Amino acid sequence: MKDHPKIVSVVGARPQFVKLAPLAAALKGKFRHIIVHTGQHYDDNMSGLFFRQLEIPAPDINLKIGGGSHGRMTGRMLTALEKVLQQEQPALVLVYGDTNSTLAGALAAAKLGLKVGHIEAGMRSFVADMPEEINRRLSDHISSLLFCPTSTAVANCRREGLGRKVVLSGDLMYELLHRLRPVIRDNQAWMKKWRLESGQYFLMTAHRAANVDDPDNLRRLLEIMERLPMTTILPLHPRTAARLRSSRLMTRMKKIDHLKLCEPLGYLDMLTAAYHARAVLTDSGGLQKEAVFLRTPVLTLREETEWPETLKRGNRLVGLDAGRTMRTLNHLPATKATSFTVRGKRPSEIIVSALTKEIARG
Ligand code: UD1
């Protein structure tokens, strides 16, 4: 084991744990894999629960840097990660997705002259001031290997002159979902707990800064919630809960009879909720494509998506427009099956093989 090359994974937020799960399993026995948790997400149901349910090895290091402004959070992570990477001296650092933890990990590693692999590279919303867009663009440009989940992502990288570093890997989230689909489908405990019938409710989530940090947009979200024609489960993200309280809109939301509010759900419960829902309404990038993969129609509460492929498979952009949302709910889009392999290979297999080659090149 000691002779295997060392890889450090930097993770911190929910969507990263989900990508780490299948990859950590595939790296086992081939690399010494050190998991560093920045602490960006720290509540048990947004972090620890994911590690347990998805059987991800516990983080080797937890930096416990959660909360605060973007600059302060990213800066503190950068300082702490530099120290960790200097001590560990890995052959390569892996970063995932588009959060502040991604950017801090990529920047700390690149500044130390370490190789960086970016999982879920090449995604673009083309909204330049969106925090995630800033994180993904910068991370892509300082990484040595860009693992793109889709051919659109490959094209985006090529357009920015990054073609040489690209690997079309497919999507680790789909790989995990494919493996767990039967468990997700048969998770009766969750359906019973909420006394829900398959196909008789909607699932809604919202946490994007552009949607919840602006009180006018928060009001538009509330109008959508009020007009929904069916029981709706809404796991409330801490960011959204905080904004609802500070804009004094929480009481108005709690008055909506058909809305069932709950704490953020763990991976399996969230996916069961999506699997059996009549439709999903969300501004999350991850849930958008998970719903499509599970063949549940999805209404995206944004004007753009980083996943244009999903628009042909049951995803519709409705923005924060209550009228458009209600019309789409009346005529739900047809769904279509999505494959998770690339030329017959699993994403984790493709990534491990590219990492092995890159590290051997020195
Ligand atoms: C972050 C990511 C986003 C991703 C999302 C998944 C960035 C810029 N954004 O957004 O891309 O889709 O995670 O959920 O990195 N909080 C808690 N408990 C927690 C975690 C957070 O109370 O376990 C609080 C924080 O203190 C903060 C707020 O929730 O006040 C928002 O958390 P933050 O990590 O800033 O961003 P997210 O909105 O979760």
mmCIF file of C-alpha atoms and ligand atoms in Angstrom:
data_model
loop_
_atom_site.group_PDB
_atom_site.id
_atom_site.type_symbol
_atom_site.label_atom_id
_atom_site.label_comp_id
_atom_site.label_asym_id
_atom_site.label_seq_id
_atom_site.Cartn_x
_atom_site.Cartn_y
_atom_site.Cartn_z
ATOM 1 C CA MET A 1 0.000 0.000 0.000
ATOM 2 C CA LYS A 2 2.837 2.369 0.911
ATOM 3 C CA ASP A 3 4.192 2.133 -2.638
ATOM 4 C CA HIS A 4 0.949 3.194 -4.263
ATOM 5 C CA PRO A 5 0.924 6.818 -5.439
ATOM 6 C CA LYS A 6 -0.897 9.192 -3.120
ATOM 7 C CA ILE A 7 -4.031 11.080 -4.179
ATOM 8 C CA VAL A 8 -5.743 13.712 -2.049
ATOM 9 C CA SER A 9 -9.477 14.370 -2.603
ATOM 10 C CA VAL A 10 -10.761 17.731 -1.400
ATOM 11 C CA VAL A 11 -14.507 17.759 -0.659
ATOM 12 C CA GLY A 12 -16.785 19.905 1.470
ATOM 13 C CA ALA A 13 -20.376 20.029 0.237
ATOM 14 C CA ARG A 14 -23.193 17.552 -0.398
ATOM 15 C CA PRO A 15 -22.850 17.275 -4.199
ATOM 16 C CA GLN A 16 -19.166 16.395 -3.775
ATOM 17 C CA PHE A 17 -19.771 13.486 -1.410
ATOM 18 C CA VAL A 18 -22.027 11.924 -4.035
ATOM 19 C CA LYS A 19 -19.273 12.043 -6.693
ATOM 20 C CA LEU A 20 -16.625 10.901 -4.240
ATOM 21 C CA ALA A 21 -18.565 7.729 -3.300
ATOM 22 C CA PRO A 22 -18.089 5.674 -6.512
ATOM 23 C CA LEU A 23 -14.606 7.071 -7.114
ATOM 24 C CA ALA A 24 -13.308 6.304 -3.596
ATOM 25 C CA ALA A 25 -14.388 2.682 -4.109
ATOM 26 C CA ALA A 26 -12.569 2.516 -7.471
ATOM 27 C CA LEU A 27 -9.364 4.148 -6.149
ATOM 28 C CA LYS A 28 -9.124 1.594 -3.328
ATOM 29 C CA GLY A 29 -6.161 -0.783 -3.691
ATOM 30 C CA LYS A 30 -4.608 1.291 -6.531
ATOM 31 C CA PHE A 31 -3.792 4.550 -4.765
ATOM 32 C CA ARG A 32 -3.265 5.804 -1.235
ATOM 33 C CA HIS A 33 -6.351 7.970 -1.043
ATOM 34 C CA ILE A 34 -6.494 10.754 1.533
ATOM 35 C CA ILE A 35 -9.877 12.461 1.949
ATOM 36 C CA VAL A 36 -9.831 16.060 3.149
ATOM 37 C CA HIS A 37 -13.193 17.542 4.217
ATOM 38 C CA THR A 38 -13.132 21.335 4.300
ATOM 39 C CA GLY A 39 -16.173 21.461 6.594
ATOM 40 C CA GLN A 40 -18.178 23.713 4.214
ATOM 41 C CA HIS A 41 -21.249 21.579 4.963
ATOM 42 C CA TYR A 42 -21.189 20.493 8.594
ATOM 43 C CA ASP A 43 -24.720 19.510 9.703
ATOM 44 C CA ASP A 44 -24.987 15.739 10.055
ATOM 45 C CA ASN A 45 -27.810 15.470 7.508
ATOM 46 C CA MET A 46 -25.756 17.430 4.958
ATOM 47 C CA SER A 47 -22.444 15.666 5.582
ATOM 48 C CA GLY A 48 -21.922 12.724 8.007
ATOM 49 C CA LEU A 49 -25.108 10.979 6.879
ATOM 50 C CA PHE A 50 -23.857 10.972 3.267
ATOM 51 C CA PHE A 51 -20.556 9.340 4.279
ATOM 52 C CA ARG A 52 -22.381 6.616 6.244
ATOM 53 C CA GLN A 53 -25.122 5.899 3.690
ATOM 54 C CA LEU A 54 -22.760 5.860 0.730
ATOM 55 C CA GLU A 55 -20.067 3.930 2.627
ATOM 56 C CA ILE A 56 -17.418 6.545 1.917
ATOM 57 C CA PRO A 57 -14.315 6.139 4.129
ATOM 58 C CA ALA A 58 -14.412 8.754 6.917
ATOM 59 C CA PRO A 59 -12.384 11.884 6.050
ATOM 60 C CA ASP A 60 -8.724 11.623 7.088
ATOM 61 C CA ILE A 61 -8.696 15.353 7.831
ATOM 62 C CA ASN A 62 -11.567 17.752 8.612
ATOM 63 C CA LEU A 63 -10.692 21.431 8.396
ATOM 64 C CA LYS A 64 -14.005 22.528 9.963
ATOM 65 C CA ILE A 65 -14.274 25.680 7.842
ATOM 66 C CA GLY A 66 -17.999 26.257 7.305
ATOM 67 C CA GLY A 67 -20.032 29.474 7.058
ATOM 68 C CA GLY A 68 -18.924 33.059 6.575
ATOM 69 C CA SER A 69 -18.680 35.125 3.406
ATOM 70 C CA HIS A 70 -17.404 33.520 0.186
ATOM 71 C CA GLY A 71 -14.061 35.346 0.321
ATOM 72 C CA ARG A 72 -13.420 34.522 3.960
ATOM 73 C CA MET A 73 -14.481 30.885 3.569
ATOM 74 C CA THR A 74 -12.383 30.348 0.420
ATOM 75 C CA GLY A 75 -9.395 32.186 1.909
ATOM 76 C CA ARG A 76 -9.399 30.159 5.120
ATOM 77 C CA MET A 77 -9.676 26.951 3.111
ATOM 78 C CA LEU A 78 -6.791 27.994 0.864
ATOM 79 C CA THR A 79 -4.493 28.620 3.841
ATOM 80 C CA ALA A 80 -5.429 25.376 5.597
ATOM 81 C CA LEU A 81 -5.253 23.254 2.420
ATOM 82 C CA GLU A 82 -1.810 24.585 1.511
ATOM 83 C CA LYS A 83 -0.508 23.300 4.840
ATOM 84 C CA VAL A 84 -2.164 19.893 4.412
ATOM 85 C CA LEU A 85 -0.860 19.473 0.847
ATOM 86 C CA GLN A 86 2.666 20.484 1.860
ATOM 87 C CA GLN A 87 2.593 17.791 4.524
ATOM 88 C CA GLU A 88 1.001 15.096 2.367
ATOM 89 C CA GLN A 89 2.944 15.777 -0.891
ATOM 90 C CA PRO A 90 0.446 13.848 -3.067
ATOM 91 C CA ALA A 91 1.076 12.840 -6.668
ATOM 92 C CA LEU A 92 -2.230 14.488 -7.589
ATOM 93 C CA VAL A 93 -5.129 16.387 -6.004
ATOM 94 C CA LEU A 94 -8.748 15.749 -6.982
ATOM 95 C CA VAL A 95 -11.400 18.451 -6.724
ATOM 96 C CA TYR A 96 -15.099 18.019 -7.472
ATOM 97 C CA GLY A 97 -17.792 20.232 -9.016
ATOM 98 C CA ASP A 98 -18.104 23.959 -8.462
ATOM 99 C CA THR A 99 -18.221 24.961 -4.820
ATOM 100 C CA ASN A 100 -15.909 27.173 -2.791
ATOM 101 C CA SER A 101 -14.168 23.970 -1.611
ATOM 102 C CA THR A 102 -13.435 23.092 -5.275
ATOM 103 C CA LEU A 103 -11.772 26.404 -6.017
ATOM 104 C CA ALA A 104 -9.798 26.466 -2.758
ATOM 105 C CA GLY A 105 -8.538 22.905 -3.370
ATOM 106 C CA ALA A 106 -7.554 23.538 -6.995
ATOM 107 C CA LEU A 107 -5.838 26.837 -6.207
ATOM 108 C CA ALA A 108 -3.892 25.541 -3.183
ATOM 109 C CA ALA A 109 -2.635 22.564 -5.218
ATOM 110 C CA ALA A 110 -1.798 24.490 -8.407
ATOM 111 C CA LYS A 111 0.174 27.121 -6.453
ATOM 112 C CA LEU A 112 2.272 24.323 -4.952
ATOM 113 C CA GLY A 113 2.965 22.962 -8.435
ATOM 114 C CA LEU A 114 0.869 19.833 -7.822
ATOM 115 C CA LYS A 115 -1.206 18.178 -10.523
ATOM 116 C CA VAL A 116 -4.940 18.773 -10.208
ATOM 117 C CA GLY A 117 -7.756 16.589 -11.571
ATOM 118 C CA HIS A 118 -11.144 18.322 -11.804
ATOM 119 C CA ILE A 119 -14.135 15.986 -11.624
ATOM 120 C CA GLU A 120 -17.216 17.374 -13.414
ATOM 121 C CA ALA A 121 -15.180 19.846 -15.455
ATOM 122 C CA GLY A 122 -16.446 21.930 -18.359
ATOM 123 C CA MET A 123 -19.898 22.720 -16.994
ATOM 124 C CA ARG A 124 -21.031 26.242 -17.882
ATOM 125 C CA SER A 125 -24.204 28.217 -17.177
ATOM 126 C CA PHE A 126 -22.762 31.271 -19.004
ATOM 127 C CA VAL A 127 -23.949 33.434 -16.098
ATOM 128 C CA ALA A 128 -20.626 35.056 -15.310
ATOM 129 C CA ASP A 129 -21.430 36.346 -11.815
ATOM 130 C CA MET A 130 -22.923 33.113 -10.455
ATOM 131 C CA PRO A 131 -20.626 31.911 -7.627
ATOM 132 C CA GLU A 132 -20.514 28.371 -9.020
ATOM 133 C CA GLU A 133 -19.615 29.636 -12.530
ATOM 134 C CA ILE A 134 -16.662 31.564 -11.102
ATOM 135 C CA ASN A 135 -15.518 28.474 -9.196
ATOM 136 C CA ARG A 136 -15.795 26.128 -12.168
ATOM 137 C CA ARG A 137 -14.134 28.381 -14.749
ATOM 138 C CA LEU A 138 -11.161 29.145 -12.524
ATOM 139 C CA SER A 139 -10.791 25.521 -11.386
ATOM 140 C CA ASP A 140 -10.826 24.260 -14.980
ATOM 141 C CA HIS A 141 -8.119 26.685 -16.046
ATOM 142 C CA ILE A 142 -5.667 25.673 -13.284
ATOM 143 C CA SER A 143 -6.271 21.910 -13.476
ATOM 144 C CA SER A 144 -4.085 19.404 -15.324
ATOM 145 C CA LEU A 145 -6.838 16.869 -16.085
ATOM 146 C CA LEU A 146 -10.440 17.794 -16.858
ATOM 147 C CA PHE A 147 -12.918 14.959 -16.346
ATOM 148 C CA CYS A 148 -15.953 16.012 -18.370
ATOM 149 C CA PRO A 149 -19.276 14.249 -17.762
ATOM 150 C CA THR A 150 -20.812 15.189 -21.138
ATOM 151 C CA SER A 151 -19.762 16.049 -24.680
ATOM 152 C CA THR A 152 -21.182 19.559 -24.170
ATOM 153 C CA ALA A 153 -18.676 19.961 -21.311
ATOM 154 C CA VAL A 154 -15.868 18.751 -23.615
ATOM 155 C CA ALA A 155 -16.901 21.343 -26.232
ATOM 156 C CA ASN A 156 -16.961 24.093 -23.569
ATOM 157 C CA CYS A 157 -13.386 23.220 -22.525
ATOM 158 C CA ARG A 158 -12.192 23.150 -26.153
ATOM 159 C CA ARG A 159 -13.717 26.574 -26.768
ATOM 160 C CA GLU A 160 -11.634 27.928 -23.884
ATOM 161 C CA GLY A 161 -8.422 26.374 -25.223
ATOM 162 C CA LEU A 162 -8.409 23.534 -22.693
ATOM 163 C CA GLY A 163 -8.854 20.668 -25.177
ATOM 164 C CA ARG A 164 -5.503 18.974 -24.407
ATOM 165 C CA LYS A 165 -6.448 18.285 -20.794
ATOM 166 C CA VAL A 166 -9.904 16.843 -21.459
ATOM 167 C CA VAL A 167 -11.098 13.299 -20.701
ATOM 168 C CA LEU A 168 -14.741 12.409 -21.511
ATOM 169 C CA SER A 169 -15.453 10.371 -18.384
ATOM 170 C CA GLY A 170 -19.244 10.252 -18.162
ATOM 171 C CA ASP A 171 -21.040 11.066 -14.955
ATOM 172 C CA LEU A 172 -20.116 9.581 -11.552
ATOM 173 C CA MET A 173 -23.501 10.643 -10.154
ATOM 174 C CA TYR A 174 -25.265 8.468 -12.703
ATOM 175 C CA GLU A 175 -22.926 5.561 -11.911
ATOM 176 C CA LEU A 176 -23.901 5.745 -8.231
ATOM 177 C CA LEU A 177 -27.581 6.157 -9.051
ATOM 178 C CA HIS A 178 -27.512 3.160 -11.382
ATOM 179 C CA ARG A 179 -26.086 0.978 -8.600
ATOM 180 C CA LEU A 180 -28.552 2.190 -5.978
ATOM 181 C CA ARG A 181 -31.698 2.413 -8.111
ATOM 182 C CA PRO A 182 -33.368 -0.713 -6.578
ATOM 183 C CA VAL A 183 -32.625 0.486 -3.011
ATOM 184 C CA ILE A 184 -34.007 3.922 -3.865
ATOM 185 C CA ARG A 185 -37.158 2.500 -5.458
ATOM 186 C CA ASP A 186 -37.915 0.128 -2.567
ATOM 187 C CA ASN A 187 -37.224 2.515 0.326
ATOM 188 C CA GLN A 188 -40.753 2.041 1.670
ATOM 189 C CA ALA A 189 -39.879 3.331 5.146
ATOM 190 C CA TRP A 190 -39.593 6.849 3.810
ATOM 191 C CA MET A 191 -42.870 6.744 1.855
ATOM 192 C CA LYS A 192 -44.685 5.378 4.913
ATOM 193 C CA LYS A 193 -43.176 7.985 7.213
ATOM 194 C CA TRP A 194 -44.645 10.719 5.043
ATOM 195 C CA ARG A 195 -47.820 8.777 4.146
ATOM 196 C CA LEU A 196 -47.239 9.407 0.458
ATOM 197 C CA GLU A 197 -48.478 7.526 -2.576
ATOM 198 C CA SER A 198 -46.190 7.152 -5.575
ATOM 199 C CA GLY A 199 -47.032 9.798 -8.208
ATOM 200 C CA GLN A 200 -49.295 11.756 -5.854
ATOM 201 C CA TYR A 201 -46.959 14.527 -4.711
ATOM 202 C CA PHE A 202 -44.289 16.960 -5.916
ATOM 203 C CA LEU A 203 -40.767 17.326 -4.541
ATOM 204 C CA MET A 204 -39.325 20.836 -4.423
ATOM 205 C CA THR A 205 -35.903 22.228 -3.406
ATOM 206 C CA ALA A 206 -34.388 25.719 -3.691
ATOM 207 C CA HIS A 207 -31.098 27.098 -2.424
ATOM 208 C CA ARG A 208 -29.352 28.927 -5.322
ATOM 209 C CA ALA A 209 -28.003 32.319 -4.223
ATOM 210 C CA ALA A 210 -29.720 34.110 -7.146
ATOM 211 C CA ASN A 211 -33.090 32.666 -6.099
ATOM 212 C CA VAL A 212 -33.020 32.938 -2.330
ATOM 213 C CA ASP A 213 -30.701 35.854 -1.502
ATOM 214 C CA ASP A 214 -32.896 38.380 -3.333
ATOM 215 C CA PRO A 215 -36.176 39.023 -1.405
ATOM 216 C CA ASP A 216 -38.116 39.678 -4.660
ATOM 217 C CA ASN A 217 -37.066 36.324 -6.040
ATOM 218 C CA LEU A 218 -37.823 34.669 -2.721
ATOM 219 C CA ARG A 219 -41.356 36.090 -2.980
ATOM 220 C CA ARG A 220 -41.669 34.687 -6.516
ATOM 221 C CA LEU A 221 -40.614 31.279 -5.184
ATOM 222 C CA LEU A 222 -43.278 31.547 -2.503
ATOM 223 C CA GLU A 223 -45.921 32.381 -5.101
ATOM 224 C CA ILE A 224 -44.993 29.192 -6.950
ATOM 225 C CA MET A 225 -45.249 27.203 -3.708
ATOM 226 C CA GLU A 226 -48.674 28.696 -2.949
ATOM 227 C CA ARG A 227 -50.057 27.808 -6.374
ATOM 228 C CA LEU A 228 -48.852 24.190 -6.497
ATOM 229 C CA PRO A 229 -51.879 21.949 -7.137
ATOM 230 C CA MET A 230 -50.704 18.946 -5.091
ATOM 231 C CA THR A 231 -49.034 17.965 -1.800
ATOM 232 C CA THR A 232 -45.401 19.042 -2.034
ATOM 233 C CA ILE A 233 -42.434 17.899 0.038
ATOM 234 C CA LEU A 234 -39.899 20.666 0.572
ATOM 235 C CA PRO A 235 -36.623 19.819 2.358
ATOM 236 C CA LEU A 236 -35.442 23.226 3.492
ATOM 237 C CA HIS A 237 -31.797 24.123 2.840
ATOM 238 C CA PRO A 238 -30.221 26.115 5.741
ATOM 239 C CA ARG A 239 -29.389 29.006 3.416
ATOM 240 C CA THR A 240 -33.029 29.268 2.297
ATOM 241 C CA ALA A 241 -34.339 28.937 5.861
ATOM 242 C CA ALA A 242 -32.058 31.791 6.964
ATOM 243 C CA ARG A 243 -33.194 34.047 4.090
ATOM 244 C CA LEU A 244 -36.878 33.278 4.702
ATOM 245 C CA ARG A 245 -36.454 34.276 8.344
ATOM 246 C CA SER A 246 -34.549 37.484 7.606
ATOM 247 C CA SER A 247 -37.108 38.578 4.965
ATOM 248 C CA ARG A 248 -39.966 37.697 7.367
ATOM 249 C CA LEU A 249 -41.445 35.275 4.837
ATOM 250 C CA MET A 250 -41.183 32.083 6.917
ATOM 251 C CA THR A 251 -44.625 32.562 8.549
ATOM 252 C CA ARG A 252 -46.242 33.049 5.138
ATOM 253 C CA MET A 253 -44.621 29.842 3.890
ATOM 254 C CA LYS A 254 -45.667 27.836 6.934
ATOM 255 C CA LYS A 255 -49.300 28.772 6.204
ATOM 256 C CA ILE A 256 -49.286 26.837 2.911
ATOM 257 C CA ASP A 257 -51.379 23.747 3.735
ATOM 258 C CA HIS A 258 -50.222 21.526 0.878
ATOM 259 C CA LEU A 259 -46.540 22.137 1.680
ATOM 260 C CA LYS A 260 -44.778 19.562 3.852
ATOM 261 C CA LEU A 261 -41.592 21.132 5.166
ATOM 262 C CA CYS A 262 -38.703 19.026 6.412
ATOM 263 C CA GLU A 263 -34.987 19.177 7.207
ATOM 264 C CA PRO A 264 -32.515 18.487 4.335
ATOM 265 C CA LEU A 265 -32.817 14.798 3.423
ATOM 266 C CA GLY A 266 -30.005 12.257 3.201
ATOM 267 C CA TYR A 267 -29.053 10.845 -0.191
ATOM 268 C CA LEU A 268 -31.314 7.785 -0.205
ATOM 269 C CA ASP A 269 -34.430 9.538 1.106
ATOM 270 C CA MET A 270 -33.977 12.431 -1.310
ATOM 271 C CA LEU A 271 -33.667 10.082 -4.261
ATOM 272 C CA THR A 272 -36.641 7.990 -3.114
ATOM 273 C CA ALA A 273 -38.641 11.202 -2.853
ATOM 274 C CA ALA A 274 -37.577 12.108 -6.415
ATOM 275 C CA TYR A 275 -38.183 8.607 -7.800
ATOM 276 C CA HIS A 276 -41.810 8.466 -6.635
ATOM 277 C CA ALA A 277 -42.730 12.131 -7.167
ATOM 278 C CA ARG A 278 -45.124 13.151 -9.970
ATOM 279 C CA ALA A 279 -42.580 15.875 -10.746
ATOM 280 C CA VAL A 280 -39.544 17.562 -9.174
ATOM 281 C CA LEU A 281 -39.179 21.353 -8.988
ATOM 282 C CA THR A 282 -35.623 22.452 -8.204
ATOM 283 C CA ASP A 283 -32.801 24.911 -8.746
ATOM 284 C CA SER A 284 -30.161 22.285 -7.888
ATOM 285 C CA GLY A 285 -27.870 21.115 -10.679
ATOM 286 C CA GLY A 286 -27.498 17.659 -9.175
ATOM 287 C CA LEU A 287 -31.155 16.939 -8.449
ATOM 288 C CA GLN A 288 -32.106 18.135 -11.937
ATOM 289 C CA LYS A 289 -30.162 15.342 -13.568
ATOM 290 C CA GLU A 290 -30.842 12.755 -10.868
ATOM 291 C CA ALA A 291 -34.587 13.219 -11.493
ATOM 292 C CA VAL A 292 -34.035 12.838 -15.237
ATOM 293 C CA PHE A 293 -31.984 9.662 -14.689
ATOM 294 C CA LEU A 294 -34.799 8.253 -12.502
ATOM 295 C CA ARG A 295 -37.268 9.254 -15.252
ATOM 296 C CA THR A 296 -39.229 11.750 -13.158
ATOM 297 C CA PRO A 297 -40.155 14.965 -15.036
ATOM 298 C CA VAL A 298 -38.296 17.969 -13.643
ATOM 299 C CA LEU A 299 -39.020 21.701 -13.727
ATOM 300 C CA THR A 300 -35.855 23.728 -13.234
ATOM 301 C CA LEU A 301 -36.440 26.973 -11.342
ATOM 302 C CA ARG A 302 -33.786 28.818 -13.337
ATOM 303 C CA GLU A 303 -33.521 30.384 -16.807
ATOM 304 C CA GLU A 304 -30.492 28.297 -17.796
ATOM 305 C CA THR A 305 -28.939 24.916 -17.115
ATOM 306 C CA GLU A 306 -25.409 23.520 -17.169
ATOM 307 C CA TRP A 307 -26.967 20.241 -18.315
ATOM 308 C CA PRO A 308 -28.596 20.997 -21.717
ATOM 309 C CA GLU A 309 -28.762 17.232 -22.489
ATOM 310 C CA THR A 310 -31.457 16.892 -19.823
ATOM 311 C CA LEU A 311 -33.760 19.236 -21.753
ATOM 312 C CA LYS A 312 -34.375 16.411 -24.249
ATOM 313 C CA ARG A 313 -35.070 13.879 -21.485
ATOM 314 C CA GLY A 314 -37.759 15.412 -19.270
ATOM 315 C CA ASN A 315 -36.295 18.678 -17.922
ATOM 316 C CA ARG A 316 -37.983 22.063 -18.553
ATOM 317 C CA LEU A 317 -36.696 25.512 -17.605
ATOM 318 C CA VAL A 318 -39.452 27.530 -15.900
ATOM 319 C CA GLY A 319 -37.438 30.248 -14.123
ATOM 320 C CA LEU A 320 -39.308 31.755 -11.186
ATOM 321 C CA ASP A 321 -42.443 32.246 -13.265
ATOM 322 C CA ALA A 322 -45.532 30.833 -11.502
ATOM 323 C CA GLY A 323 -47.628 30.890 -14.709
ATOM 324 C CA ARG A 324 -45.022 28.954 -16.723
ATOM 325 C CA THR A 325 -44.595 26.530 -13.830
ATOM 326 C CA MET A 326 -48.345 25.777 -13.579
ATOM 327 C CA ARG A 327 -48.678 25.341 -17.357
ATOM 328 C CA THR A 328 -45.727 22.929 -17.392
ATOM 329 C CA LEU A 329 -47.160 20.961 -14.457
ATOM 330 C CA ASN A 330 -50.363 20.540 -16.473
ATOM 331 C CA HIS A 331 -48.425 19.153 -19.448
ATOM 332 C CA LEU A 332 -45.447 17.347 -17.971
ATOM 333 C CA PRO A 333 -42.600 16.564 -20.386
ATOM 334 C CA ALA A 334 -41.980 12.955 -21.434
ATOM 335 C CA THR A 335 -38.862 11.352 -19.927
ATOM 336 C CA LYS A 336 -36.240 9.267 -21.738
ATOM 337 C CA ALA A 337 -33.682 6.728 -20.493
ATOM 338 C CA THR A 338 -30.105 7.987 -19.938
ATOM 339 C CA SER A 339 -27.015 5.798 -20.258
ATOM 340 C CA PHE A 340 -24.238 6.175 -17.672
ATOM 341 C CA THR A 341 -21.371 4.450 -19.496
ATOM 342 C CA VAL A 342 -19.015 5.862 -22.142
ATOM 343 C CA ARG A 343 -18.224 3.317 -24.862
ATOM 344 C CA GLY A 344 -19.160 0.555 -22.422
ATOM 345 C CA LYS A 345 -16.896 1.830 -19.620
ATOM 346 C CA ARG A 346 -17.964 3.084 -16.195
ATOM 347 C CA PRO A 347 -16.975 6.699 -15.322
ATOM 348 C CA SER A 348 -14.927 5.565 -12.291
ATOM 349 C CA GLU A 349 -13.016 3.092 -14.496
ATOM 350 C CA ILE A 350 -12.199 5.801 -17.065
ATOM 351 C CA ILE A 351 -11.068 8.231 -14.356
ATOM 352 C CA VAL A 352 -8.847 5.689 -12.555
ATOM 353 C CA SER A 353 -7.167 4.710 -15.811
ATOM 354 C CA ALA A 354 -6.497 8.362 -16.796
ATOM 355 C CA LEU A 355 -5.133 9.115 -13.300
ATOM 356 C CA THR A 356 -2.793 6.121 -13.484
ATOM 357 C CA LYS A 357 -1.419 7.330 -16.845
ATOM 358 C CA GLU A 358 -1.065 10.952 -15.727
ATOM 359 C CA ILE A 359 0.793 10.038 -12.535
ATOM 360 C CA ALA A 360 3.092 7.608 -14.410
ATOM 361 C CA ARG A 361 4.054 10.459 -16.787
ATOM 362 C CA GLY A 362 5.520 12.248 -13.736
HETATM 363 C C1 UD1 B 1 -23.100 25.193 -1.797
HETATM 364 C C2 UD1 B 1 -22.476 25.378 -3.179
HETATM 365 C C3 UD1 B 1 -23.475 24.970 -4.261
HETATM 366 C C4 UD1 B 1 -24.063 23.589 -4.002
HETATM 367 C C5 UD1 B 1 -24.644 23.554 -2.582
HETATM 368 C C6 UD1 B 1 -25.227 22.197 -2.224
HETATM 369 C C7 UD1 B 1 -20.833 27.232 -3.241
HETATM 370 C C8 UD1 B 1 -20.571 28.602 -3.725
HETATM 371 N N1 UD1 B 1 -22.090 26.774 -3.416
HETATM 372 O O1 UD1 B 1 -24.138 26.129 -1.657
HETATM 373 O O2 UD1 B 1 -22.816 24.965 -5.509
HETATM 374 O O3 UD1 B 1 -25.088 23.322 -4.931
HETATM 375 O O4 UD1 B 1 -23.591 23.873 -1.656
HETATM 376 O O5 UD1 B 1 -26.010 22.253 -1.060
HETATM 377 O O6 UD1 B 1 -19.931 26.582 -2.729
HETATM 378 N N2 UD1 B 1 -25.075 25.748 6.387
HETATM 379 C C9 UD1 B 1 -25.591 25.099 7.501
HETATM 380 N N3 UD1 B 1 -25.339 23.770 7.630
HETATM 381 C C10 UD1 B 1 -24.598 23.078 6.733
HETATM 382 C C11 UD1 B 1 -24.089 23.742 5.609
HETATM 383 C C12 UD1 B 1 -24.345 25.078 5.444
HETATM 384 O O7 UD1 B 1 -26.263 25.691 8.324
HETATM 385 O O8 UD1 B 1 -24.393 21.873 6.925
HETATM 386 C C13 UD1 B 1 -25.313 27.175 6.205
HETATM 387 C C14 UD1 B 1 -23.998 27.946 6.039
HETATM 388 O O9 UD1 B 1 -23.444 28.303 7.267
HETATM 389 C C15 UD1 B 1 -24.443 29.121 5.200
HETATM 390 C C16 UD1 B 1 -25.571 28.540 4.343
HETATM 391 O O10 UD1 B 1 -26.005 27.364 4.997
HETATM 392 O O11 UD1 B 1 -24.957 30.139 6.021
HETATM 393 C C17 UD1 B 1 -25.141 28.255 2.925
HETATM 394 O O12 UD1 B 1 -24.073 27.321 2.861
HETATM 395 P P1 UD1 B 1 -22.890 27.485 1.775
HETATM 396 O O13 UD1 B 1 -21.929 26.402 1.969
HETATM 397 O O14 UD1 B 1 -22.427 28.897 1.773
HETATM 398 O O15 UD1 B 1 -23.530 27.360 0.369
HETATM 399 P P2 UD1 B 1 -24.714 26.519 -0.214
HETATM 400 O O16 UD1 B 1 -25.839 27.458 -0.431
HETATM 401 O O17 UD1 B 1 -24.944 25.264 0.570
#
